[in-house]
Amino acid sequence: MIRKRIVFLVVPLAFTLAALLAAGPALAAKGPIKIGLLTSKKGVLAKHGSDQMNALKVFREKFGDKVAGRDVKFFIEDNESKVALAVTRVRKMLTRDKVHIAMGGLFGSTGYAIAPLADRYKTPILIWSCPDDISKRKRKKYAITYFSCSQPMHAFAHWVRTAMPNIKKVITIGPDYAFGYESTGGFQQVFEDMGGKVIQKMYMPINTVDYGPYIGKLRKDADALFLTLAAAQGLRLPKQLKEAGLANKYVILGNGTNTDEFVIDAQGDEVLGWISALIYSADIQTKDNQDFVKAFVKHAKKDPGYYAEGYYGGLRLIYKAIEVVNGNVEDKDKFFAALKNLKVAKGMPAGPRASDGHGTFKMNVYVRMVMKDETGKKRNKVLAVIPNVSQFWNYKPDEFMKKPPYSRDYPPCKNCAK
Amino acid sequence: MTFWLTQIFNGISYGAIVFLLAMGLSLIFGVMKVINVTHGTYFLVGAYFGLTTLKQTGNFFLAILIGGIAIAIMGIVIERVFLRRLQGNDLGQVLITMGFVLVLQDAILVIWGPDPVSMDAPKFLASTGRIGGFSFPMYRLFLIVFAAVTAVALWFFESRTKVGSSVRAAVDDVEMAGGMGVNVPVVFSLVFGLGSFLAGMSGVLAAPWLGIQAGLDFEILPFAFVAIIVGGMGSLKGAVVASLLVGIIDNLGKTFFPEFAYFTLFLPMAVILAIRPSGLFGRAM
Amino acid sequence: MRGELLATRGRVIAIAAVLVFASVSPLFVDEFSVLVLNQCLIWGVLALSLDLMLGYTGMASLGHAAYFGTGAYATAIMSATYGASFGEAFLVALIAAAVVTAICALVALRASDVYFLMITFALAMLIWGLAYRWDSMTGGENGIAGIDRPLIMEDTITYYYFTLVVAAGVFLFFSVLVHSCFGKTMVGIRESESRMRALGYNVWLHKFIIYMISGIFSGLAGFLWVYYNSYVAPTDVELVTSFNALLMVSLGGPGTLAGPLLGSTIFVILDNSVNMFTERSLTVVGCIYIVVVLFAPEGIMGFIKQLRTKVGETDNG
């Protein structure tokens, strides 16, 4: 009979075990500097995550696990390509690992989901994905972004209007979530301000399998398509455009993620001639970048894309900020202020960065075209560099922020009706 | 006119892939009453096997065959070793297929890595066909023909061969079939093997069109489930009709109500479920 | 007779021990541990609700993420979009869960056995489709972020205690329920529907009521989850969530009240720790599914029961 009672004790025992397992080591007075890194090792973004992890290897090889005289320890968490899980994982970094700073986020929406945690736990987060509003209308006290999704697209639209004046009417296609709205919105805003017309806008679920219905609806009177493709879309839409016989019907413009190096080797020749813009291309001819590419290829056996450079660059910014505060990351306000006001001229593969005072950085935007090099490999050849681009482009920040954020319905499509 | 033709043609071709996937699911459910959640992952793993074959031999049709056979073997092993022990335990069977989903997804990461990959169809299928003002991708036409031939072959197998009639008997009533001298364990293996073969094969067939990437399994699986729920489990006719419906409704739904993609597909399913839980062509429960 | 009394006493002691532990331990561990324990409780409520159907009544639902998700989304929409208070969101979440459950139950209860599994699965897919595509309401792929708890519950520990009280209430309610006449009827339906029907019970109505209770409490778990995570997305409603809930119940032991809690505790801890030890967390979880189904169909509690019977036998012999 006593044994029965023992049996019932199994449950509390399990709980105790749970707590023991969960109970963490006490925080040492001044141990290493702890950096939390969020990535995705499984699911639709597994490849992006593996590029990031290789970039981390390159970074550690070059800069080591030591900065400003203190050791650095990395805490890597995998959110399995799920935004909701990112919240849980980042919260773990902040409460258990007690990281001094966290970086990460692959979907634009991840940024919006994790940003509030920065303020809640008063720990800086460098949000790696590019949620527009975190550096604009929904500023956080302790979160900044690596860049803003619409930022390269403003510049790109300007470039298109200037360099390709024959492109007047454009159809936009993008994934149906924050990243798609912000990329499309940024392009449309400047493109239309400069006299161009967006005549059709389409947003589609990111996990769309068959694009047939959308392709069948494309208006024939457009000069170009502006595409924003995320995850597997970059693999499917180009193929399906080609098989519909439309690959040469329109000039294809778009976000650099369309043909980013994470997917370009898997894409067919149908993407040749596609023009896109982003904050990086493996083809940038500076020494900083060529060194980075060489080191990256050694680990990954392929070129780095913006997912790789972004991780490397983000870590570089974090190290710089640590140097500015002489390793005293425990003073979070000072540390974050240093990060927020950073100006890095050298050593970044994608070129200089300078704080814009609004929660993100000014940087170069690269206009690239997919071409084959002499070995027959597809590359994002740089056509133009637009230097020092602000997230507000040439608009006045205050006026810009008075307008609604880019969304499914904004900017409205004035020229969509036939 | 061309617009409608294009949309319907696209719908049918998508329905063709859905049919090949759904037919296996439907057979497995019809005979063994197993909700095989692994089916989408079979599709994906089949595509990877096909890819490896294509890289080694350069023969696309061999790739389709190998993709199918590899998955058939895998399916039969899973059925023999695991599912058979759980006969009659509906929930256990579903849960274990979920376990295999996770294990296989991880195996893909280990064996083939996280890279998205594409696969090229033979040159003659990669062109664009044209009839009058109506242009269509050859590959989609190929898919439709392939699925149609498969459907006819399955129909022949089911209605004209002795093995097929045992399968049909098992769909109707497993116990009765056993009593009538049908070797039920063999039929189970056969059905599971055939269903898995269809899944693996359709994965390879879809690869030149959809690409191969982690996550594809759960992107395509819902369509197959909708098809078998609407069509009725275990019914070949039901799978054909419902897959075409799924393809066309999905196409027209996305065309006219892009905001409600999925919903335009799931709503008819819910209505059919409410009115006729066994599906359009399924036997009443 | 004496044995039963002792067993009851043992049960009470065990429950008291868990309660004491659950209320005292947060004071001694770090914040993350409290967060993990909080997760255990929330998923525990979901698993308990599911077990009411699965374990006690023999209705295996493959779509409980739908009711959980309805509660979660209703809360998020009320709180983030309409600025509703905690209490208002609570009410709306439960009502929404009740309405959705009622509709689903009406459809699903027309079938039984594996067809019931299939229909609940299909209905959950529909709800997922709504969460994923009803953009203006649910935010689609973006999900809904920025759901803040009321100030008094802002910090982790207070919210943990709130959840603990709710979970304890649910546990208490369920244990009264399963030990009542109604509970006996549930088990009767599980064992033989036709016999219950012959005895003059309205089996359909019983099943409907149980379905409703289960759905509403799953919605409650969704409500708790949203205020815990301050974010909701379609992945919360997807198939995997339904499966995980089933795994928790099966792992702990269906048809018991301690089982689901135990199962959810183990699952949550694994989920939060396994990737610290291995990159192959998918395989680990996959193998747990396989092993539980093959070797522990009655879960850990069933295993314990078996052990106890054996010990009892040697005692008598």
XYZ file of N, CA and C in Angstrom, chain C residues 85-180:
288
model
N -9.957 44.642 -22.843
C -9.272 44.330 -21.588
C -9.064 42.824 -21.492
N -8.275 42.437 -20.504
C -7.999 41.030 -20.234
C -9.300 40.240 -20.076
N -10.195 40.775 -19.278
C -11.464 40.086 -19.013
C -12.325 39.969 -20.254
N -12.392 41.072 -20.999
C -13.199 41.037 -22.224
C -12.642 40.018 -23.206
N -11.306 40.048 -23.352
C -10.677 39.103 -24.264
C -10.951 37.673 -23.815
N -10.922 37.473 -22.515
C -11.189 36.142 -21.958
C -12.572 35.657 -22.361
N -13.545 36.524 -22.164
C -14.930 36.167 -22.492
C -15.077 35.834 -23.975
N -14.561 36.749 -24.798
C -14.715 36.560 -26.235
C -13.993 35.291 -26.688
N -12.830 35.036 -26.100
C -12.078 33.838 -26.491
C -12.887 32.588 -26.211
N -13.480 32.543 -25.029
C -14.251 31.343 -24.690
C -15.498 31.222 -25.567
N -16.148 32.359 -25.808
C -17.347 32.308 -26.652
C -16.971 31.863 -28.065
N -15.889 32.445 -28.596
C -15.463 32.075 -29.945
C -15.136 30.591 -30.006
N -14.403 30.120 -29.003
C -14.044 28.702 -28.985
C -15.299 27.850 -28.921
N -16.270 28.298 -28.126
C -17.507 27.526 -27.989
C -18.253 27.459 -29.320
N -18.343 28.607 -30.005
C -19.079 28.634 -31.271
C -18.401 27.724 -32.303
N -17.102 27.890 -32.436
C -16.378 27.085 -33.427
C -16.475 25.604 -33.070
N -16.314 25.304 -31.782
C -16.405 23.897 -31.365
C -17.788 23.334 -31.678
N -18.821 24.132 -31.397
C -20.184 23.635 -31.627
C -20.375 23.271 -33.096
N -19.935 24.179 -33.983
C -20.101 23.920 -35.408
C -19.326 22.661 -35.811
N -18.072 22.602 -35.359
C -17.249 21.445 -35.720
C -17.845 20.161 -35.164
N -18.331 20.238 -33.925
C -18.869 19.036 -33.292
C -20.076 18.521 -34.067
N -20.926 19.455 -34.508
C -22.115 19.044 -35.255
C -21.726 18.257 -36.501
N -20.666 18.723 -37.170
C -20.225 18.032 -38.385
C -19.519 16.719 -38.027
N -18.597 16.807 -37.069
C -17.720 15.669 -36.801
C -18.458 14.503 -36.151
N -19.474 14.824 -35.343
C -20.127 13.747 -34.600
C -20.988 12.843 -35.480
N -21.086 13.210 -36.746
C -21.805 12.306 -37.650
C -20.964 11.084 -37.975
N -19.689 11.154 -37.672
C -18.817 10.028 -37.996
C -18.234 9.433 -36.727
N -17.652 8.265 -36.862
C -16.971 7.691 -35.703
C -15.681 7.027 -36.156
N -14.917 6.573 -35.173
C -13.647 5.871 -35.435
C -12.698 6.688 -36.288
N -12.150 6.013 -37.290
C -11.111 6.662 -38.080
C -11.691 7.793 -38.927
N -12.974 7.713 -39.246
C -13.592 8.801 -40.005
C -13.709 10.054 -39.144
N -13.905 9.826 -37.858
C -13.948 10.950 -36.921
C -12.582 11.651 -36.891
N -11.532 10.841 -36.850
C -10.181 11.392 -36.917
C -10.019 12.268 -38.150
N -10.446 11.717 -39.267
C -10.276 12.376 -40.553
C -11.042 13.693 -40.597
N -12.273 13.678 -40.079
C -13.095 14.887 -40.158
C -12.556 15.973 -39.232
N -12.160 15.583 -38.029
C -11.602 16.601 -37.138
C -10.338 17.194 -37.754
N -9.584 16.337 -38.409
C -8.373 16.769 -39.101
C -8.709 17.790 -40.194
N -9.736 17.463 -40.989
C -10.129 18.359 -42.082
C -10.640 19.689 -41.545
N -11.413 19.631 -40.468
C -11.952 20.872 -39.910
C -10.830 21.763 -39.384
N -9.821 21.130 -38.795
C -8.698 21.917 -38.293
C -7.951 22.581 -39.444
N -7.897 21.879 -40.572
C -7.245 22.449 -41.745
C -7.979 23.714 -42.191
N -9.303 23.647 -42.102
C -10.130 24.796 -42.493
C -9.832 25.997 -41.599
N -9.756 25.744 -40.305
C -9.479 26.842 -39.367
C -8.084 27.408 -39.639
N -7.153 26.509 -39.897
C -5.808 26.979 -40.243
C -5.865 27.866 -41.479
N -6.627 27.414 -42.483
C -6.765 28.192 -43.720
C -7.269 29.602 -43.428
N -8.223 29.693 -42.504
C -8.748 31.012 -42.132
C -7.667 31.857 -41.465
N -6.953 31.248 -40.525
C -5.901 31.992 -39.822
C -4.847 32.464 -40.815
N -4.568 31.625 -41.781
C -3.487 31.915 -42.720
C -3.888 32.954 -43.756
N -5.149 32.942 -44.170
C -5.518 33.788 -45.297
C -6.504 34.913 -44.969
N -7.178 34.883 -43.850
C -8.137 35.946 -43.559
C -7.362 37.136 -43.028
N -6.674 37.741 -43.992
C -5.679 38.736 -43.668
C -6.168 39.884 -42.811
N -7.307 40.442 -43.191
C -7.768 41.654 -42.514
C -8.053 41.355 -41.043
N -8.387 40.117 -40.734
C -8.745 39.773 -39.367
C -7.539 39.216 -38.600
N -6.810 38.305 -39.206
C -5.797 37.549 -38.474
C -4.372 38.010 -38.766
N -4.206 38.923 -39.715
C -2.859 39.338 -40.063
C -2.138 38.327 -40.943
N -2.836 37.277 -41.319
C -2.235 36.290 -42.224
C -0.904 35.781 -41.728
N 0.027 35.690 -42.644
C 1.357 35.161 -42.346
C 2.062 35.977 -41.254
N 1.778 37.270 -41.204
C 2.416 38.130 -40.209
C 2.066 37.751 -38.781
N 0.884 37.172 -38.627
C 0.414 36.928 -37.278
C 0.044 38.243 -36.601
N -0.205 38.176 -35.302
C -0.539 39.385 -34.546
C 0.471 39.514 -33.414
N 1.155 40.633 -33.398
C 2.173 40.846 -32.373
C 1.716 41.943 -31.421
N 2.449 42.075 -30.327
C 2.200 43.190 -29.407
C 0.955 43.029 -28.565
N 0.741 41.823 -28.028
C -0.385 41.627 -27.125
C 0.163 41.753 -25.703
N -0.264 42.798 -25.037
C 0.303 43.058 -23.710
C -0.619 42.575 -22.609
N 0.005 42.054 -21.572
C -0.780 41.647 -20.411
C -1.118 42.892 -19.598
N -2.194 42.801 -18.785
C -2.475 43.939 -17.899
C -1.295 44.134 -16.943
N -1.141 45.364 -16.493
C 0.046 45.723 -15.715
C 0.291 44.833 -14.508
N -0.798 44.460 -13.809
C -0.571 43.678 -12.591
C -0.024 42.282 -12.897
N -0.185 41.835 -14.133
C 0.319 40.519 -14.483
C 1.531 40.605 -15.382
N 2.057 41.800 -15.493
C 3.109 42.047 -16.463
C 4.304 41.130 -16.265
N 4.737 40.970 -15.025
C 5.961 40.197 -14.864
C 5.687 38.698 -14.894
N 6.743 37.992 -15.230
C 6.645 36.570 -15.512
C 6.048 35.770 -14.358
N 6.484 36.070 -13.177
C 6.060 35.262 -12.031
C 4.574 35.424 -11.729
N 4.091 36.656 -11.787
C 2.669 36.863 -11.507
C 1.817 36.110 -12.528
N 2.234 36.207 -13.785
C 1.448 35.526 -14.798
C 1.519 34.016 -14.607
N 2.674 33.555 -14.159
C 2.788 32.131 -13.872
C 1.771 31.721 -12.813
N 1.684 32.508 -11.758
C 0.737 32.144 -10.699
C -0.695 32.210 -11.193
N -0.961 33.185 -12.037
C -2.301 33.253 -12.614
C -2.604 31.962 -13.374
N -1.657 31.553 -14.228
C -1.850 30.338 -15.000
C -2.005 29.128 -14.095
N -1.225 29.129 -13.033
C -1.279 28.002 -12.095
C -2.669 27.879 -11.485
N -3.218 29.034 -11.085
C -4.553 29.006 -10.488
C -5.566 28.486 -11.505
N -5.458 29.000 -12.728
C -6.392 28.556 -13.771
C -6.239 27.057 -14.007
N -4.999 26.613 -14.158
C -4.758 25.197 -14.454
C -5.258 24.319 -13.317
N -5.023 24.769 -12.075
C -5.487 23.995 -10.932
C -7.004 23.929 -10.939
N -7.630 25.056 -11.279
C -9.091 25.081 -11.380
C -9.589 24.098 -12.418
N -8.928 24.090 -13.568
C -9.322 23.173 -14.636
C -9.175 21.732 -14.162
N -8.053 21.465 -13.488
C -7.797 20.119 -12.994
C -8.892 19.691 -12.009
N -9.207 20.609 -11.108
C -10.228 20.320 -10.109
C -11.567 20.038 -10.777
N -11.933 20.925 -11.692
C -13.193 20.773 -12.410
C -13.236 19.429 -13.131
N -12.142 19.098 -13.798
C -12.109 17.850 -14.558
C -12.173 16.637 -13.633
N -11.510 16.740 -12.465
C -11.543 15.550 -11.613
C -12.928 15.367 -11.012
N -13.613 16.468 -10.718
C -15.008 16.335 -10.268
C -15.830 15.716 -11.392
N -15.589 16.230 -12.601
C -16.366 15.781 -13.753
C -16.197 14.283 -14.000
N -14.941 13.826 -14.034
C -14.750 12.420 -14.408
C -15.178 11.466 -13.291
N -15.260 11.987 -12.062
C -15.718 11.107 -10.988
C -17.221 11.194 -10.764
N -17.868 12.061 -11.532
C -19.315 12.189 -11.379
C -20.022 11.110 -12.198
